[in-house]
JSON list of C-alpha atoms in Angstrom, two decimals:
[
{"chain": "A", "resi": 986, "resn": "UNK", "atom": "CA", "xyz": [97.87, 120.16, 84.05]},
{"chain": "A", "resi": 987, "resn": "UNK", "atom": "CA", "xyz": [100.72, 120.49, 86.69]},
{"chain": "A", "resi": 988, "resn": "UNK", "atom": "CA", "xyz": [98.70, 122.62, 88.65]},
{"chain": "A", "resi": 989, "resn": "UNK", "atom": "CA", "xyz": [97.99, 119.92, 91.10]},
{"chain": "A", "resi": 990, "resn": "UNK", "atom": "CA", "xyz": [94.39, 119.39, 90.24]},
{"chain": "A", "resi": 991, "resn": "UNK", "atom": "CA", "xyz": [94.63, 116.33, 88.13]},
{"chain": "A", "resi": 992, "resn": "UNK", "atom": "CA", "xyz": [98.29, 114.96, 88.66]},
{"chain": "A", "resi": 993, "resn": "UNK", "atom": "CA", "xyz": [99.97, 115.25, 92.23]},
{"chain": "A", "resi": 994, "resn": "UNK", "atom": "CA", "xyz": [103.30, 116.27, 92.90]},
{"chain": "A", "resi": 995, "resn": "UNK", "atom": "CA", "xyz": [104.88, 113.30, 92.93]},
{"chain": "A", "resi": 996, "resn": "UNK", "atom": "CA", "xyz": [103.75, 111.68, 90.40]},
{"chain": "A", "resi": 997, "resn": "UNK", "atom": "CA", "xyz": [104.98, 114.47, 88.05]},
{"chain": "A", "resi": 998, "resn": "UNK", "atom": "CA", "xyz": [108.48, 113.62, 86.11]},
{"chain": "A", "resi": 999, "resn": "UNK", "atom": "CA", "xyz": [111.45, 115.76, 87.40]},
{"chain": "A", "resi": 1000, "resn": "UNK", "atom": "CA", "xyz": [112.13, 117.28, 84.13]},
{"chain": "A", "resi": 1001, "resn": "UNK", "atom": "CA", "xyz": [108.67, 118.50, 84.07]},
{"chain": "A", "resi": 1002, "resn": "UNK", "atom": "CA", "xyz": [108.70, 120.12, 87.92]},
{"chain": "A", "resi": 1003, "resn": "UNK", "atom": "CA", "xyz": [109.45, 123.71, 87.10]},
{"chain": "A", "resi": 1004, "resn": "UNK", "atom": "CA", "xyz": [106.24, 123.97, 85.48]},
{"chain": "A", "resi": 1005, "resn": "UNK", "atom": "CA", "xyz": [104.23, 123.45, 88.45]},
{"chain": "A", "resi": 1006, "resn": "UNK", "atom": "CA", "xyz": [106.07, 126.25, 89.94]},
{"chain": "A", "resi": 1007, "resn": "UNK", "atom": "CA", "xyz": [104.83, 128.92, 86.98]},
{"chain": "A", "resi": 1008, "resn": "UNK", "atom": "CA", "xyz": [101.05, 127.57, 87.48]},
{"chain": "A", "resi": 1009, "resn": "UNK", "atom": "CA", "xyz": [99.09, 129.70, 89.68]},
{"chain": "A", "resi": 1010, "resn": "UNK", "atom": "CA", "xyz": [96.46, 126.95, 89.82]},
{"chain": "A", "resi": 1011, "resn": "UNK", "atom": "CA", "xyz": [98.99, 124.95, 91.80]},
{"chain": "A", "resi": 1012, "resn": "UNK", "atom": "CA", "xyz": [99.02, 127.95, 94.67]},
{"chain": "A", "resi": 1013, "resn": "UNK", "atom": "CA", "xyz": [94.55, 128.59, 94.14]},
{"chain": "A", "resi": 1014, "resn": "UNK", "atom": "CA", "xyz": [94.14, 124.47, 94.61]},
{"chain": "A", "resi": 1015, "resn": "UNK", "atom": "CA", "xyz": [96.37, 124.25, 97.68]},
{"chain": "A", "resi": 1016, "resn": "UNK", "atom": "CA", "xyz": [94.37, 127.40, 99.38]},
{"chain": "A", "resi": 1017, "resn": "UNK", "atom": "CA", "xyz": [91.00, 125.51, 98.53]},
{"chain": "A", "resi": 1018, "resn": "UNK", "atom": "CA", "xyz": [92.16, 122.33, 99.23]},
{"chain": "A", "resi": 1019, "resn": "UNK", "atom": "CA", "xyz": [93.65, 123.45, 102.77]},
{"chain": "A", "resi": 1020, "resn": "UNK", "atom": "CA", "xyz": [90.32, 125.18, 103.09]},
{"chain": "A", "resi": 1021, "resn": "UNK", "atom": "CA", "xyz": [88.19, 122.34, 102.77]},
{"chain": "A", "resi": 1022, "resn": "UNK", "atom": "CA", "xyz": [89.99, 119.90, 104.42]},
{"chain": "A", "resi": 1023, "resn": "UNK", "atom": "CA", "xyz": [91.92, 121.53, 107.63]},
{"chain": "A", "resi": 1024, "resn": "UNK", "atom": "CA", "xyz": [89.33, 121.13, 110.08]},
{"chain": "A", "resi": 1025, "resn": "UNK", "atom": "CA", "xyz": [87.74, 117.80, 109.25]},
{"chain": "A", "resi": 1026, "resn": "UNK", "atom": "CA", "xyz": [88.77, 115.50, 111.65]},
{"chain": "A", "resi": 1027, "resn": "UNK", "atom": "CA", "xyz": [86.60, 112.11, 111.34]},
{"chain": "A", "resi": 1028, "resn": "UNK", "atom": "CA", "xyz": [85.49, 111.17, 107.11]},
{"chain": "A", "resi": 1029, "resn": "UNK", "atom": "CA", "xyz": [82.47, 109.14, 107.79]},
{"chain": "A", "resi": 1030, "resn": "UNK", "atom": "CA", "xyz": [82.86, 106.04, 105.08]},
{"chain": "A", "resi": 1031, "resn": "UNK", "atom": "CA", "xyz": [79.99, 104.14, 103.81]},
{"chain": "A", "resi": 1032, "resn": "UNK", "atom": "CA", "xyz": [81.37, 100.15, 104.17]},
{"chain": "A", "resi": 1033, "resn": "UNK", "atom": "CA", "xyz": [80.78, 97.62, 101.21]},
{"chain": "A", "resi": 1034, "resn": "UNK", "atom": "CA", "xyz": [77.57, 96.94, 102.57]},
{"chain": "A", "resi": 1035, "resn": "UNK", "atom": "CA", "xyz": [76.11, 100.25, 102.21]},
{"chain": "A", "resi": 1036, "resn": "UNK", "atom": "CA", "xyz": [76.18, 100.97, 105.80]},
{"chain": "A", "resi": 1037, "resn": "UNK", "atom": "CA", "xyz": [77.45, 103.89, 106.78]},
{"chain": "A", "resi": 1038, "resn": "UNK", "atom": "CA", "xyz": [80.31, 103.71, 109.34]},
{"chain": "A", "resi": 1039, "resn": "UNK", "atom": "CA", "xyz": [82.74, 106.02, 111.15]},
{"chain": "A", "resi": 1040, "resn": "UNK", "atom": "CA", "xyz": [86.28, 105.36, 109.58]},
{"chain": "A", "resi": 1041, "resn": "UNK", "atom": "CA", "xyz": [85.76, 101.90, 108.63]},
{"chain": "A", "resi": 1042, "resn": "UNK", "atom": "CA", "xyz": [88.74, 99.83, 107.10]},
{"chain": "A", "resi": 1043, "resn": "UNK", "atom": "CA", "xyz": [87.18, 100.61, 103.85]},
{"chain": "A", "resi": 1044, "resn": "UNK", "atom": "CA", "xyz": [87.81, 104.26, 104.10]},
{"chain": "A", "resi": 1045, "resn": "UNK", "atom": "CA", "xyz": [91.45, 105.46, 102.24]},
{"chain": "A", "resi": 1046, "resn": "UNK", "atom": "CA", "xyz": [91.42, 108.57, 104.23]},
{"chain": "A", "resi": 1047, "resn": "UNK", "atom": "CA", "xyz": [90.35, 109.02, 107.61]},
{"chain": "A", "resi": 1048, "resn": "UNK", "atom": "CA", "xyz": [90.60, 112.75, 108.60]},
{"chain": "A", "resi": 1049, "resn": "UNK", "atom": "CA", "xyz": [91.45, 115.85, 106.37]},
{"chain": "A", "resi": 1050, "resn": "UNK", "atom": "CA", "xyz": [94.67, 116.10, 107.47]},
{"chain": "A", "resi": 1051, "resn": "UNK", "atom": "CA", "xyz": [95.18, 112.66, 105.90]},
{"chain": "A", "resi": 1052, "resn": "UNK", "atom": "CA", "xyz": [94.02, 114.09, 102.26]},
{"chain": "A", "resi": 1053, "resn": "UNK", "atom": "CA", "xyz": [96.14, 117.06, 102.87]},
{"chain": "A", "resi": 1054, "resn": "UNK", "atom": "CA", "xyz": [98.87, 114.52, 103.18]},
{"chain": "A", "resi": 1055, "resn": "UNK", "atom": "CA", "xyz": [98.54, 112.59, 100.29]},
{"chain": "A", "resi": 1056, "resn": "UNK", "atom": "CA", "xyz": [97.66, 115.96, 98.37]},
{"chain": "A", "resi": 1057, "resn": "UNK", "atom": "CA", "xyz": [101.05, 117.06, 99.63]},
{"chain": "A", "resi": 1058, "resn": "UNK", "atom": "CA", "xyz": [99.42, 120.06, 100.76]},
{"chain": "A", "resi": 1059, "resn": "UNK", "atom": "CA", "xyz": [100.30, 122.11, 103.92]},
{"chain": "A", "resi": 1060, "resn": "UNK", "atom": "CA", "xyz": [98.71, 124.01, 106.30]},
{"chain": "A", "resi": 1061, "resn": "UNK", "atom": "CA", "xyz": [101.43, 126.79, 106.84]},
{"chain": "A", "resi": 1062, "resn": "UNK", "atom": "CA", "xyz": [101.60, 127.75, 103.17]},
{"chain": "A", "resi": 1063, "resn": "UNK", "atom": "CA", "xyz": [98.22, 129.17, 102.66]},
{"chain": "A", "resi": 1064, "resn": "UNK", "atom": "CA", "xyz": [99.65, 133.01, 102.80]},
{"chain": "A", "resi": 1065, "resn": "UNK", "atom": "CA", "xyz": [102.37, 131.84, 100.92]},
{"chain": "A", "resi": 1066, "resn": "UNK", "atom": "CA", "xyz": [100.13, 130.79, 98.45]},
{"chain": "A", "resi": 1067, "resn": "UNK", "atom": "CA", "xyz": [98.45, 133.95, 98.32]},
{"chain": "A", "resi": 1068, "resn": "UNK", "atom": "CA", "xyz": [101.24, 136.25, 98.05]},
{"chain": "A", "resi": 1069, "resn": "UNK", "atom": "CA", "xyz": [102.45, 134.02, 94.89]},
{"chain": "A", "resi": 1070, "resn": "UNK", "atom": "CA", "xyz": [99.13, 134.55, 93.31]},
{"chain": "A", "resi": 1071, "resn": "UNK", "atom": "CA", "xyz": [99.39, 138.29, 93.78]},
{"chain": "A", "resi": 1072, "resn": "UNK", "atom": "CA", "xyz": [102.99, 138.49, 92.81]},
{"chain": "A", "resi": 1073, "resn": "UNK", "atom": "CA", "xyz": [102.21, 136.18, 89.66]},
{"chain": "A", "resi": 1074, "resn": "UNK", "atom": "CA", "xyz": [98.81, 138.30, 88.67]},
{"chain": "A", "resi": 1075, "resn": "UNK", "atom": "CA", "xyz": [100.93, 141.54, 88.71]},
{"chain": "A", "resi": 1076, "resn": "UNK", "atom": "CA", "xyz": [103.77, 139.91, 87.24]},
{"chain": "A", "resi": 1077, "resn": "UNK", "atom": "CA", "xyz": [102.00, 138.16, 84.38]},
{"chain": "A", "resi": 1078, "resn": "UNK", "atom": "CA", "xyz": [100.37, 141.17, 83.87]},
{"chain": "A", "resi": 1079, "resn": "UNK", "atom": "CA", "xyz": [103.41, 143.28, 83.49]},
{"chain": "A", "resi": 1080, "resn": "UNK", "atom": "CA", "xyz": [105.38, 140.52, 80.88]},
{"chain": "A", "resi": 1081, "resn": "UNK", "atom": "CA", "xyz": [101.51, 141.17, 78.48]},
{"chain": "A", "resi": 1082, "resn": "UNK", "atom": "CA", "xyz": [101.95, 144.57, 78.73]},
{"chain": "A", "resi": 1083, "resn": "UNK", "atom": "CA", "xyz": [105.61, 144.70, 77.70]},
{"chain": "A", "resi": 1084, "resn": "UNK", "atom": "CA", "xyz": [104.86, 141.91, 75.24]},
{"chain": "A", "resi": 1085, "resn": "UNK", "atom": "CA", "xyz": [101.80, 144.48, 73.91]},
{"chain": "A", "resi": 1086, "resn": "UNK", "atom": "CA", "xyz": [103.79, 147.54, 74.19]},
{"chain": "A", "resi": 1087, "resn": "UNK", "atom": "CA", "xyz": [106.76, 146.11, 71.72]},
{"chain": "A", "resi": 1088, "resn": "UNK", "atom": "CA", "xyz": [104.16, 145.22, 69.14]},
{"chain": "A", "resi": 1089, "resn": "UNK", "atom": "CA", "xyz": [102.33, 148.21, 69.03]},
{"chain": "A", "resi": 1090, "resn": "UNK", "atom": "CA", "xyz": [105.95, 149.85, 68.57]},
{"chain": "A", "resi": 1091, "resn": "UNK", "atom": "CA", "xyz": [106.87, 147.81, 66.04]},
{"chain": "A", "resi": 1092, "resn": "UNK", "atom": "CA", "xyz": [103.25, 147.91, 64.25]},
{"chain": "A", "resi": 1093, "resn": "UNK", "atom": "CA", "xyz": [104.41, 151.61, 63.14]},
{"chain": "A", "resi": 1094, "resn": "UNK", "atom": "CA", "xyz": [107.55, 151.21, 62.07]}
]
């Protein structure tokens, strides 16, 4: 949920903002998203009519770099991203196993 893929960052209450941090969908959608959208410079819009127009007023967003925006996405924080996913997967990883290894312990006692 505070991943990014259904709410965006803003619109997420402060008290709530650590959790986005903890999600590794919030670092996989801003890699996909980044890699969708960085090199699409011109959306092509179809207008009210049904014609379909090069960035018409009708269009909310006119390049990728404008979804980016609104996504609150950048650019420069792709291998960011990915380093946070690997640190996470090893991390998360390593808090199971712990979690595992004090059960089994205390399953014999």
């Amino acid at each position: 949920m505070f991943g990014g893929f259904f709410l965006n960052a803003d619109s997420i209450p402060k008290y709530f903002i650590w959790l986005e941090y903890l999600s590794w969908f919030k670092y996989a959608n801003e890699i996909v998203a980044v890699n969708q959208w960085q090199n699409i410079d011109v959306i092509e819009c179809a207008s009210a009519t049904g014609n379909s127009s090069t960035c018409n007023t009708d269009c909310l967003y006119k390049s990728g770099e404008s979804v980016l925006k609104y996504l609150n996405f950048d650019q420069d924080r792709v291998w960011r991203d990915v380093g946070l996913l690997f640190a996470m997967l090893v991390g998360y990883r390593l808090i199971a196993f712990i979690i595992l290894f004090i059960k089994a312990r205390r399953s014999k006692q």
